Coordinates of C-alpha atoms and ligand atoms in Angstrom, one line a residue:
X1 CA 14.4 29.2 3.1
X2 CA 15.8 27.1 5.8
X3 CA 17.9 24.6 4.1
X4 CA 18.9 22.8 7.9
X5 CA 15.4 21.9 7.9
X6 CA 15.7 20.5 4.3
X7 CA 18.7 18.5 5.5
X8 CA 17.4 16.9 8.7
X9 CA 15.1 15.3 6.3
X10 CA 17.4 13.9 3.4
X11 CA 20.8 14.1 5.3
X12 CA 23.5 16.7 4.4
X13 CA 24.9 15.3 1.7
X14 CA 22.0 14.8 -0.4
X15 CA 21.0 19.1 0.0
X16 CA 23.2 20.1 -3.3
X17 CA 23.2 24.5 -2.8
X18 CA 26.3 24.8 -4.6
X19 CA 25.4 26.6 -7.9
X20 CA 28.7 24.7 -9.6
X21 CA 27.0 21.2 -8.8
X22 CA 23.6 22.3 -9.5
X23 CA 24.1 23.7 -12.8
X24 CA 23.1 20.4 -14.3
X25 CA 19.9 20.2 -12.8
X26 CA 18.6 23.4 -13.7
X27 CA 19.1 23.3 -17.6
X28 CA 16.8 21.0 -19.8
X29 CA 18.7 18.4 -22.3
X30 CA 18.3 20.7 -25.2
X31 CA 19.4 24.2 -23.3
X32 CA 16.7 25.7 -24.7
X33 CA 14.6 26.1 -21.4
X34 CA 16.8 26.5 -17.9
X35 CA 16.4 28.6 -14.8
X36 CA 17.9 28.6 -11.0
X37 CA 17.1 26.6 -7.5
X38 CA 18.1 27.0 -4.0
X39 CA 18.3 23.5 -3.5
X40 CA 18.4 19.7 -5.2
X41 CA 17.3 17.4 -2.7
X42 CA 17.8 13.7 -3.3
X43 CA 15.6 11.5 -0.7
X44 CA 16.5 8.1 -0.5
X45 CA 13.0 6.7 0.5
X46 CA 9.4 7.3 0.1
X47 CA 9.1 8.3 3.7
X48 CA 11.7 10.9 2.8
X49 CA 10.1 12.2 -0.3
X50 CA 6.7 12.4 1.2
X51 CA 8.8 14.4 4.3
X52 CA 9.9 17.1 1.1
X53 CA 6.6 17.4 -0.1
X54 CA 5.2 18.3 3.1
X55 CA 7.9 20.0 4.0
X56 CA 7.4 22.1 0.7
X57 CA 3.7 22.2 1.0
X58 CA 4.4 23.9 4.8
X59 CA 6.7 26.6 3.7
X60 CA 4.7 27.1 0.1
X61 CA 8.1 26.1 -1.8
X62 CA 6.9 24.5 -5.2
X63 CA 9.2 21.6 -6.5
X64 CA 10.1 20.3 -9.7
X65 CA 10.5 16.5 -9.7
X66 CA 13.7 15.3 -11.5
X67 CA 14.9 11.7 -12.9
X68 CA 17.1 11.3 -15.6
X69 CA 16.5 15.1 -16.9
X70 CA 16.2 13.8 -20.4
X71 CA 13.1 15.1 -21.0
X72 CA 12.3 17.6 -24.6
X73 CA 9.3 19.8 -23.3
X74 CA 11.6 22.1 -20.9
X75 CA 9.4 20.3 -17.7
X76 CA 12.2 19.0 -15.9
X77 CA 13.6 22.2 -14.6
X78 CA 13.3 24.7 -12.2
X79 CA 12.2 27.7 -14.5
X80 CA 11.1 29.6 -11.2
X81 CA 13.7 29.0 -8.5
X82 CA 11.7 25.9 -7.4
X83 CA 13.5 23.0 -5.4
X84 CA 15.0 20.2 -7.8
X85 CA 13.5 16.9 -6.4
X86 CA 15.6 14.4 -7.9
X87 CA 14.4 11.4 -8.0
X88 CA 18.1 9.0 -8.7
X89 CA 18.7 7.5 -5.4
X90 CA 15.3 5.9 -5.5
X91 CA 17.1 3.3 -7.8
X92 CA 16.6 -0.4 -6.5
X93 CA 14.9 -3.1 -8.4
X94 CA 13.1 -5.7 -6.5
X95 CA 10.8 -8.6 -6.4
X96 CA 11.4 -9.8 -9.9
X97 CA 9.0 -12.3 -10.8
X98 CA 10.2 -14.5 -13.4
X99 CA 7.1 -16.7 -13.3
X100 CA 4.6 -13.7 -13.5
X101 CA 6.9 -11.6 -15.4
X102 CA 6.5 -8.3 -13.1
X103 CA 9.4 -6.2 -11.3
X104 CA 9.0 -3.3 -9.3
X105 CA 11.4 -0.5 -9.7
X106 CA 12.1 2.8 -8.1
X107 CA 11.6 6.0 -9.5
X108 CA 15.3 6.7 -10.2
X109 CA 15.8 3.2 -12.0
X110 CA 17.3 4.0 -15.5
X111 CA 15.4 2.2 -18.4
X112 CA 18.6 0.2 -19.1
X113 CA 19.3 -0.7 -15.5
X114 CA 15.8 -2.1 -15.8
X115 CA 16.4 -3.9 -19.2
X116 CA 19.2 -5.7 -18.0
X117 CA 17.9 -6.7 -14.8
X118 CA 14.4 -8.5 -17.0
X119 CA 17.2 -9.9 -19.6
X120 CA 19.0 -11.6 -16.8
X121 CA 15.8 -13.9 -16.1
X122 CA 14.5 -14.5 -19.9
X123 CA 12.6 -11.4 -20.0
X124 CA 12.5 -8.0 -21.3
X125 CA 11.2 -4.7 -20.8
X126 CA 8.6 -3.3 -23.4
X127 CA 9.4 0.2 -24.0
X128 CA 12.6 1.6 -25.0
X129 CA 14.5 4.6 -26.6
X130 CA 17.9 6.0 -27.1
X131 CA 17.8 8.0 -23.8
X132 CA 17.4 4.7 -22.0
X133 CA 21.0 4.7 -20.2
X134 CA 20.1 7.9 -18.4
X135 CA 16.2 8.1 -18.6
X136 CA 14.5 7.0 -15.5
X137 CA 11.1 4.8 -14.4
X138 CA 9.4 7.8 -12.5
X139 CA 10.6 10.1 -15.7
X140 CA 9.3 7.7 -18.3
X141 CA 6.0 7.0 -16.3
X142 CA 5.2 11.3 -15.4
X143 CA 6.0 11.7 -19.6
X144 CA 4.3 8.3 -21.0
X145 CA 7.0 7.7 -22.8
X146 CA 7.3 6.3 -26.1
X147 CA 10.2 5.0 -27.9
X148 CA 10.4 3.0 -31.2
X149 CA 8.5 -0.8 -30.0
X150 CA 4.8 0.9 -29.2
X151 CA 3.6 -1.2 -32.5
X152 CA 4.7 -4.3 -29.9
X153 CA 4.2 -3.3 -26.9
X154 CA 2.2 -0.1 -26.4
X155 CA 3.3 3.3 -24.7
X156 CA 4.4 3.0 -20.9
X157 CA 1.1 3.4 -19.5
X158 CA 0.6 0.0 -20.9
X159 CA 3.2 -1.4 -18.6
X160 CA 2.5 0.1 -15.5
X161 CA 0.4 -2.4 -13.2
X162 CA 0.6 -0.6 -10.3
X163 CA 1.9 2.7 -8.2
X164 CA 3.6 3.9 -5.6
X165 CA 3.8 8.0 -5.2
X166 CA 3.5 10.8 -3.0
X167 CA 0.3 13.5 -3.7
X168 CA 1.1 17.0 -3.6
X169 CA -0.8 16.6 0.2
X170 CA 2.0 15.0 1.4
X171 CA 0.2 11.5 1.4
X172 CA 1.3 8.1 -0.1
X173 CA -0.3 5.6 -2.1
X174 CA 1.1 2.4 -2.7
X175 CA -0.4 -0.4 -4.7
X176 CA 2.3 -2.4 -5.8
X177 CA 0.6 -5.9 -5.5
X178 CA 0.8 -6.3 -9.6
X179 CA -2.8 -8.4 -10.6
X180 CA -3.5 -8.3 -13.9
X181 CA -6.9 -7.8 -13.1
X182 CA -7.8 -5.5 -10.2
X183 CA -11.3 -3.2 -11.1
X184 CA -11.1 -1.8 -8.0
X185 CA -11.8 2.4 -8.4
X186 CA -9.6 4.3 -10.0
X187 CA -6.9 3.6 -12.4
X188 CA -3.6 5.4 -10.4
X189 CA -1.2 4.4 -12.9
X190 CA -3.5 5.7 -15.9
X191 CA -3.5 8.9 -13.8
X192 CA 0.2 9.5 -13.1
X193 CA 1.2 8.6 -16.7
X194 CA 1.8 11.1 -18.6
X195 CA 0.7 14.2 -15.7
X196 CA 4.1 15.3 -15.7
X197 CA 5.0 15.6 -11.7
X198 CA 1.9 17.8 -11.6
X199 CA -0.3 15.4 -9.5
X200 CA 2.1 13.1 -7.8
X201 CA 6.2 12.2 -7.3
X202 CA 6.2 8.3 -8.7
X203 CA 8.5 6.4 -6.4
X204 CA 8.4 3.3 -7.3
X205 CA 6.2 1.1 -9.7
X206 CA 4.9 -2.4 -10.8
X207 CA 6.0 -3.5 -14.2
X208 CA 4.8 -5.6 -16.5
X209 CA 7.9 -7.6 -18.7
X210 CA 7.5 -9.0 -22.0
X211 CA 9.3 -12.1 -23.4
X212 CA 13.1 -12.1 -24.5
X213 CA 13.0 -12.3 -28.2
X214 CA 16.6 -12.5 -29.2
X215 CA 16.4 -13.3 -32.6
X216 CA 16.6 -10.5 -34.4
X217 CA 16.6 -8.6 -37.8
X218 CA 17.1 -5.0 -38.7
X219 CA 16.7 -3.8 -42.1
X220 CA 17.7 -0.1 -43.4
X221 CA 15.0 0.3 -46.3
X222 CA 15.7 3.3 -48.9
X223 CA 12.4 5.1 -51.1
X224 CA 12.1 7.6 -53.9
X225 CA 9.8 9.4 -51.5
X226 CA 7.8 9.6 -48.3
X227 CA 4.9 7.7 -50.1
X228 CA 6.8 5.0 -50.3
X229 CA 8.0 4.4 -47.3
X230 CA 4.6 5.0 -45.4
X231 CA 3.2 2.3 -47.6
X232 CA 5.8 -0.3 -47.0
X233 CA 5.3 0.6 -43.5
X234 CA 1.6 -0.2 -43.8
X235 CA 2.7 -3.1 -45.9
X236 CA 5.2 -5.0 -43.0
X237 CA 2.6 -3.7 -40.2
X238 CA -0.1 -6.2 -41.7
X239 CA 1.9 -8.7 -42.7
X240 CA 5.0 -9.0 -40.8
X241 CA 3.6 -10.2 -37.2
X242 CA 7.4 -9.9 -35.6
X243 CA 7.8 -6.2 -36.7
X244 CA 8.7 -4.6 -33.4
X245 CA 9.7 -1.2 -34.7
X246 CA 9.3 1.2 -38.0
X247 CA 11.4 4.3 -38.1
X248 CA 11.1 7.2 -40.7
X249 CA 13.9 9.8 -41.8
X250 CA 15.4 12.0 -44.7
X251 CA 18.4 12.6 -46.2
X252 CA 19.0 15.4 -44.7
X253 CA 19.2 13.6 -41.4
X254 CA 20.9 11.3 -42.1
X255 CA 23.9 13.0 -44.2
X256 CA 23.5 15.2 -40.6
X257 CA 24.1 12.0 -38.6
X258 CA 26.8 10.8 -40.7
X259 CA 28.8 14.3 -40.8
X260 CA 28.7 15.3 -37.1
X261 CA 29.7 10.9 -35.8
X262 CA 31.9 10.6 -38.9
X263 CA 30.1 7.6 -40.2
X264 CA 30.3 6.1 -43.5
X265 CA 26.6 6.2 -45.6
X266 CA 24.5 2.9 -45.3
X267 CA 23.3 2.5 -48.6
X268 CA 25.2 3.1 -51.6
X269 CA 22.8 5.6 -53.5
X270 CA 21.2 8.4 -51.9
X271 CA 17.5 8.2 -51.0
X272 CA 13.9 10.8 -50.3
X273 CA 13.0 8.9 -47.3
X274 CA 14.5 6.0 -44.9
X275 CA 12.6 3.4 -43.3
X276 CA 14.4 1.7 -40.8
X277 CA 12.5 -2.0 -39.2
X278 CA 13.6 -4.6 -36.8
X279 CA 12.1 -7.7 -36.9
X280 CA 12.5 -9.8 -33.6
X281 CA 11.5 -13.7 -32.6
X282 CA 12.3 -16.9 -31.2
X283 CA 13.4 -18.1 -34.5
X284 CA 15.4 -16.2 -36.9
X285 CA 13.1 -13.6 -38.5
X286 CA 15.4 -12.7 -41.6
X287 CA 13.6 -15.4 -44.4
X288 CA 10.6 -14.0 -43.3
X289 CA 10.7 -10.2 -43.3
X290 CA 13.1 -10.3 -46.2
X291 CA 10.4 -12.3 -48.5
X292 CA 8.2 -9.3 -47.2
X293 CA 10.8 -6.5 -47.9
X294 CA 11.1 -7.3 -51.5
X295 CA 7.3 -7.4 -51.9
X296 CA 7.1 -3.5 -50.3
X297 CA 9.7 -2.8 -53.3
X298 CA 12.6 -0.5 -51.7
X299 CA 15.3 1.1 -54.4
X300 CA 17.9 0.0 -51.5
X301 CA 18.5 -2.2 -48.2
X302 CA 20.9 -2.9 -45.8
X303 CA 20.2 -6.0 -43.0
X304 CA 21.7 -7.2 -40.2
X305 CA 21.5 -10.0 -37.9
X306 CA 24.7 -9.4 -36.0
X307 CA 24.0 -7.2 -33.0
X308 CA 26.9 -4.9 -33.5
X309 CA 26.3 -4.3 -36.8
X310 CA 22.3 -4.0 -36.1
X311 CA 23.2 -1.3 -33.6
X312 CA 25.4 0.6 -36.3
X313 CA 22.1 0.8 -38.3
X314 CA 20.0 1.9 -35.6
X315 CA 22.4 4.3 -35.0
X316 CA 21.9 6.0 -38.2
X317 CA 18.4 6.7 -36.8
X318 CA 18.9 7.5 -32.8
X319 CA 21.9 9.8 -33.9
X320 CA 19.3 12.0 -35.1
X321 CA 18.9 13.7 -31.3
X322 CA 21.9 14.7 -30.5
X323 CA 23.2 15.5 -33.9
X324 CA 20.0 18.1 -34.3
X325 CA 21.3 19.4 -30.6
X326 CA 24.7 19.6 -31.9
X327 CA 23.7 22.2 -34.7
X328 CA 22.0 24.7 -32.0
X329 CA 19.0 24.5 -29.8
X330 CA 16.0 22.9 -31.8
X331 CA 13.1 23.6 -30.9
X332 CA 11.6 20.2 -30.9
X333 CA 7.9 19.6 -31.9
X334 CA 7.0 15.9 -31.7
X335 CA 3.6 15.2 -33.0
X336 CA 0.9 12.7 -34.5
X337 CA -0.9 12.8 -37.3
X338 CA -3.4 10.5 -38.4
X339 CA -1.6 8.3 -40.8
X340 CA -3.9 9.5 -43.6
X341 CA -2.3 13.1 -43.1
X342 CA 0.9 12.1 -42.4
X343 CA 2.1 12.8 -46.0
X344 CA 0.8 16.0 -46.4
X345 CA 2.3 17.1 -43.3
X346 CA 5.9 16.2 -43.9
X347 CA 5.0 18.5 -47.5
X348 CA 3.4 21.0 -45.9
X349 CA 5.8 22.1 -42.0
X350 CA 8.5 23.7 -44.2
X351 CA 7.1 25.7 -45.7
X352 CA 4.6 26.5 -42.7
X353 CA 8.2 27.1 -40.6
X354 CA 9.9 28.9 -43.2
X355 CA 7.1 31.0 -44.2
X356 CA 7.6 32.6 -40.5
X357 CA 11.1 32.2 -39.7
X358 CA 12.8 32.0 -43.8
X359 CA 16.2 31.3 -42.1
X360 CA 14.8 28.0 -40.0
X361 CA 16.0 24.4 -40.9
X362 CA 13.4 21.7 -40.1
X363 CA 14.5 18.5 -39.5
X364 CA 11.7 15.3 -39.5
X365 CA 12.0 12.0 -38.5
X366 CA 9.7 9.5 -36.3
X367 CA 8.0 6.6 -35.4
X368 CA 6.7 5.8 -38.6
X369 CA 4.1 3.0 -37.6
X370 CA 2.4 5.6 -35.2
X371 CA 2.2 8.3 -37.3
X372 CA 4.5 9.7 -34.7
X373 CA 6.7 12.4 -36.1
X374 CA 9.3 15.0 -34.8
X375 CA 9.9 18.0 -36.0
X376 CA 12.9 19.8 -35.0
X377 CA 13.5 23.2 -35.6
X378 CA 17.2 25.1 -35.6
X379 CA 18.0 28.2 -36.1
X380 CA 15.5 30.0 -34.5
X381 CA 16.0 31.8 -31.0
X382 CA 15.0 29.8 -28.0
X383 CA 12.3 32.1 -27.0
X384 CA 11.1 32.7 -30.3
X385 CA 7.7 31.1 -31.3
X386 CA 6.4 32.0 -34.3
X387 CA 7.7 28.6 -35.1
X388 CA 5.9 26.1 -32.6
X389 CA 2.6 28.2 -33.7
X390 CA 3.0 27.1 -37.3
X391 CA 3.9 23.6 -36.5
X392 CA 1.2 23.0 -34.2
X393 CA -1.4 25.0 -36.0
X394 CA -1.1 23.2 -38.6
X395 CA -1.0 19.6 -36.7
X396 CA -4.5 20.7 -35.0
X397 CA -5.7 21.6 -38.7
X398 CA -5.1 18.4 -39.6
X399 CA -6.6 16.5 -36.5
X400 CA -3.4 15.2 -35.0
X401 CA -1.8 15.9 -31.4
X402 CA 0.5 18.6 -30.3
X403 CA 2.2 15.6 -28.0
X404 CA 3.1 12.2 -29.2
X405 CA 5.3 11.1 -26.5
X406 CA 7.5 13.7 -25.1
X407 CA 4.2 15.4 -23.0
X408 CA 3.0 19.3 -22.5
X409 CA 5.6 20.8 -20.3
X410 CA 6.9 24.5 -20.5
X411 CA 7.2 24.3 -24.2
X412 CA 3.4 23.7 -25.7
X413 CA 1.5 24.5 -22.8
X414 CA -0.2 27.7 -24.4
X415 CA -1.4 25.0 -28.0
X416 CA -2.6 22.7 -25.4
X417 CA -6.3 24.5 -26.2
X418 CA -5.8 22.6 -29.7
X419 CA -6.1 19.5 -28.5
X420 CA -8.5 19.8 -25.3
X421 CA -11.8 21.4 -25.0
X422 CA -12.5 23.9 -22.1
X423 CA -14.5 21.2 -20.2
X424 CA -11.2 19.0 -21.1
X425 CA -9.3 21.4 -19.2
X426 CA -11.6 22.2 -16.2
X427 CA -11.5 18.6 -15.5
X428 CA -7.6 18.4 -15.1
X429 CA -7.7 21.3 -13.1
X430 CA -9.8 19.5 -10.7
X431 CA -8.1 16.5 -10.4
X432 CA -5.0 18.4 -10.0
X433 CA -6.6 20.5 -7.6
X434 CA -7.7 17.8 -5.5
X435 CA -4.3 15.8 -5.3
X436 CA -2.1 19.0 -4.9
X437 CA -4.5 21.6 -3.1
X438 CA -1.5 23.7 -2.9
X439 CA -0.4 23.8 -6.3
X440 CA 3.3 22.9 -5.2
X441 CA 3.9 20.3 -7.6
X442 CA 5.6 21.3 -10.7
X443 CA 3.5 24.3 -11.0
X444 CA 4.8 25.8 -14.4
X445 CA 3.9 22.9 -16.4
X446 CA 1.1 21.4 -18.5
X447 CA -1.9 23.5 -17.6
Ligands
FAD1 P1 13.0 14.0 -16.6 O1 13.5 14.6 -17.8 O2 13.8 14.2 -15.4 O3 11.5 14.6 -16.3 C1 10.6 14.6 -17.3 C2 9.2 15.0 -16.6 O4 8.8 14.0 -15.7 C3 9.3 16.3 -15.9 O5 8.0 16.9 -16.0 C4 9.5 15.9 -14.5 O6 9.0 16.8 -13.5 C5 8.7 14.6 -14.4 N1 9.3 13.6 -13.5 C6 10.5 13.0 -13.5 N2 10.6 12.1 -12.5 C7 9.4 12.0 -11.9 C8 8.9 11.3 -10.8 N3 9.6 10.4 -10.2 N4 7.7 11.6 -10.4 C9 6.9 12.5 -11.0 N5 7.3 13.2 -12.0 C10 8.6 13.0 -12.5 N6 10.9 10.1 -25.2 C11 10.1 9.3 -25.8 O7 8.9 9.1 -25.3 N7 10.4 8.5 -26.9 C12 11.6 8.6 -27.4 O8 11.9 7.9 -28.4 C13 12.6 9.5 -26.8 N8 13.9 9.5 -27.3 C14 14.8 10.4 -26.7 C15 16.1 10.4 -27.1 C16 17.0 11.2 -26.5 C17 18.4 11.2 -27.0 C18 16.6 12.1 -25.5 C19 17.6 13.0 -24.8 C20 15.3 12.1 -25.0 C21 14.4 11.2 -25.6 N9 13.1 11.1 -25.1 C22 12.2 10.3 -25.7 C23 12.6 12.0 -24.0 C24 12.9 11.5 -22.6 O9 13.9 10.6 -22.5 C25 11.6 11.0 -22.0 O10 10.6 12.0 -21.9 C26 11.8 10.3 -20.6 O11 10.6 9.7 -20.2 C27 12.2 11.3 -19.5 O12 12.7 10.6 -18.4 P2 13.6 11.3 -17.3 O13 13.9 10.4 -16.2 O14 14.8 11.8 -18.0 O15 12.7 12.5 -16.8
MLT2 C1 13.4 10.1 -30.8 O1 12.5 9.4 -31.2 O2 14.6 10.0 -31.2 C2 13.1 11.1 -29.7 O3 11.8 11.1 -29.3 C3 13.9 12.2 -29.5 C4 13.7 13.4 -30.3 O4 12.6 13.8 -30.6 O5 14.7 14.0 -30.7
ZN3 ZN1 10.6 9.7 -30.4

């Protein structure tokens, strides 16, 4: 490979070969999936991406596109000594229009970067999760990532107005002009979300904002079981119309969290199941969702108005992550269920996971209001996966999706056949055909 020509592209600098600094580019978030690369290039334009691609596509080197490498499905690495295409410099945010309420934001924008830059002007960004500090705009558009305000706001596709990305040909399409209304052919942006670097490298994209609401209310709600709190999340999703975000977990998870951080318990008694809500206005939503809390009937609740002590509560919930990492590489299965199933899912995965593997711990928490749950598995070797079969078996059995949020990747590429018929799956391969004849783009993941 000849790196000189890499570096005439990107510069010197930006041609990391040295194994010691690429070591965190080639290992996924969880360490359950890593593998090896010659090289992590970091352009610092589109013209420069598009100059990799082609430059790949010429010497049949397959890439991996990289943001913020937060991903869960083991597609953000180089599994087969591809390049690492990182996507970080790519970072600017520009023409923010506060009247519209649009930006347009590199690829390697972090979610909070872009957060702070809408908050600055009165607005917001819609979609957010605990990875947002390192998680990146190209990362969260290639995964159609979730996050705990979908109820809101929608997924990310829903923000995306228009696209800027390189095809696996080497070619760029931009269409960054942001109308709300533009029938005009294809959707890009519906096609780049969520094909995981397989069809395109995002470089940039059009954003829709959402108001600032900063009146805000979180309440930690505690139930005698998982019945419970799915029909007080029904409950507030009806009736409370500021309800931004519904969060399910167990005890289990949340004496975990409170162990590994050292945190004190929320709630005085211990609880089955957790729902955690926020609430968020113009005008202080507290009278309102509280009248509504005490007609869903928890044993237990802890609010907060205070945004310090509101992020101590989320915490109890985001903590989850990284406390499940903490215990050993989980095998991470995050799923939906159609809400009528949800119940008997949560009864039914342990005993589906420990039936095959008796020593495995399963962990479940979620996104309650989109019947959006994640099961995380420890315990069991990385390779092993006896595990995601019984999980995801089981979520086809009962009509749900093998991939809420997080996407296909490495990890559930063989159960993707649950979800997506044969003529499904010819159609993909077309469309991936025809934007990366080559096959250079991420080649190891989703189909
Ligand atoms: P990476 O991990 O770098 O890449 C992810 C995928 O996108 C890979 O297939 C990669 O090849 C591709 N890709 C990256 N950049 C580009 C680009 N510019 N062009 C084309 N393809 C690209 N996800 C949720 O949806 N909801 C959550 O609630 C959530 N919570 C999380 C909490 C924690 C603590 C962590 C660690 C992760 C969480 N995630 C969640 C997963 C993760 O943050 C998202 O999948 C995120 O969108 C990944 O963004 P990234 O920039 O880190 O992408
Ligand atoms: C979450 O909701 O916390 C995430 O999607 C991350 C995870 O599945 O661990
Ligand atoms: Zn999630």
């Amino acid at each position: 490979m000849n790196i000189t020509e890499l570096q005439s592209i990107v510069g010197p600098r930006h041609v990391v070969t040295d194994t010691a600094r690429t070591q965190t580019f080639v290992a996924d978030w969880t360490g359950r999936f890593s593998g090896s690369t010659p090289a992590v290039v970091r352009p610092g334009t589109v013209e420069e991406v598009a100059a990799v691609v082609e430059w790949c596509r010429a010497n049949a080197v397959p890439l991996v596109p990289q943001g913020g490498n937060t991903g869960l499905v083991g597609g953000s690495v180089p599994l087969h000594g591809e390049i690492v295409l990182s996507l970080t410099r790519l970072d600017a945010v520009r023409d923010l229009d506060d009247i519209s309420g649009q930006v347009t934001a590199g690829a390697g924008t972090t979610i909070a970067a872009l957060q702070t830059a809408a908050r600055a002007v009165g607005w917001d960004y819609g979609v957010d999760w605990g990875a947002r500090d390192s998680a990146t705009v190209g990362g969260s558009i290639a995964t159609n990532a979730g996050g705990s305000r979908v109820i809101r706001y929608g997924d990310t596709r829903a923000q995306v107005l228009g696209i800027e990305a390189v095809l696996g040909d080497g070619s760029i399409i931009s269409h960054l002009d942001g109308l709300v209304k533009d029938n005009t052919g294809y959707h890009m942006p519906s096609l780049l979300c969520g094909s995981e670097g397989t069809l395109g490298v995002v470089t940039a994209a059009r954003l829709r904002l959402v108001p600032l609401l900063t009146e805000r209310v979180v309440a930690l709600l505690a139930f005698d079981d998982v019945d419970g709190a799915l029909a007080a999340c029904s409950a507030l999703r009806r009736s409370v119309s500021t309800l931004e975000s519904a969060e399910l977990f167990f005890d289990d998870g949340l004496e975990l969290v409170c162990a590994t951080f050292g945190l004190g318990r929320p709630l005085t008694a211990k609880a089955a199941a957790y729902l955690l809500v926020e609430c968020a206005d113009r005008v202080d939503p507290t009278e309102s969702l509280g009248a509504m809390v005490e007609s869903v009937g928890p044993n237990d609740a802890a609010v907060a108005s205070e945004a310090g002590r509101r992020a101590d509560l989320w915490r109890y919930r985001e903590a989850h992550t990284e406390a499940i990492n903490l215990v050993g590489r989980p095998h991470k299965l995050d799923v939906t269920l159609p809400a009528e199933a949800m119940r008997a899912f949560i009864e039914a995965v342990r005993t589906r996971v420990q039936g095959v593997v008796p020593s495995a711990t399963v962990w479940v928490f979620g996104h309650a209001a989109d019947g959006n749950l994640h099961v995380n598995v420890t315990g069991v070797e990385p390779g092993d996966e006896r595990v995601d079969e019984a999980v995801l078996t089981l979520v086809a059995e009962l009509r749900g999706s093998i991939s809420a949020e997080h996407g296909i990747g490495t990890a559930k590429k063989r159960w993707l056949p649950l979800n997506r018929s044969a003529a499904e799956l010819a159609a993909m391969r077309a469309i991936k055909h025809a934007l990366d004849p080559d096959a250079i783009l991420n080649p190891n993941v989703l189909l």
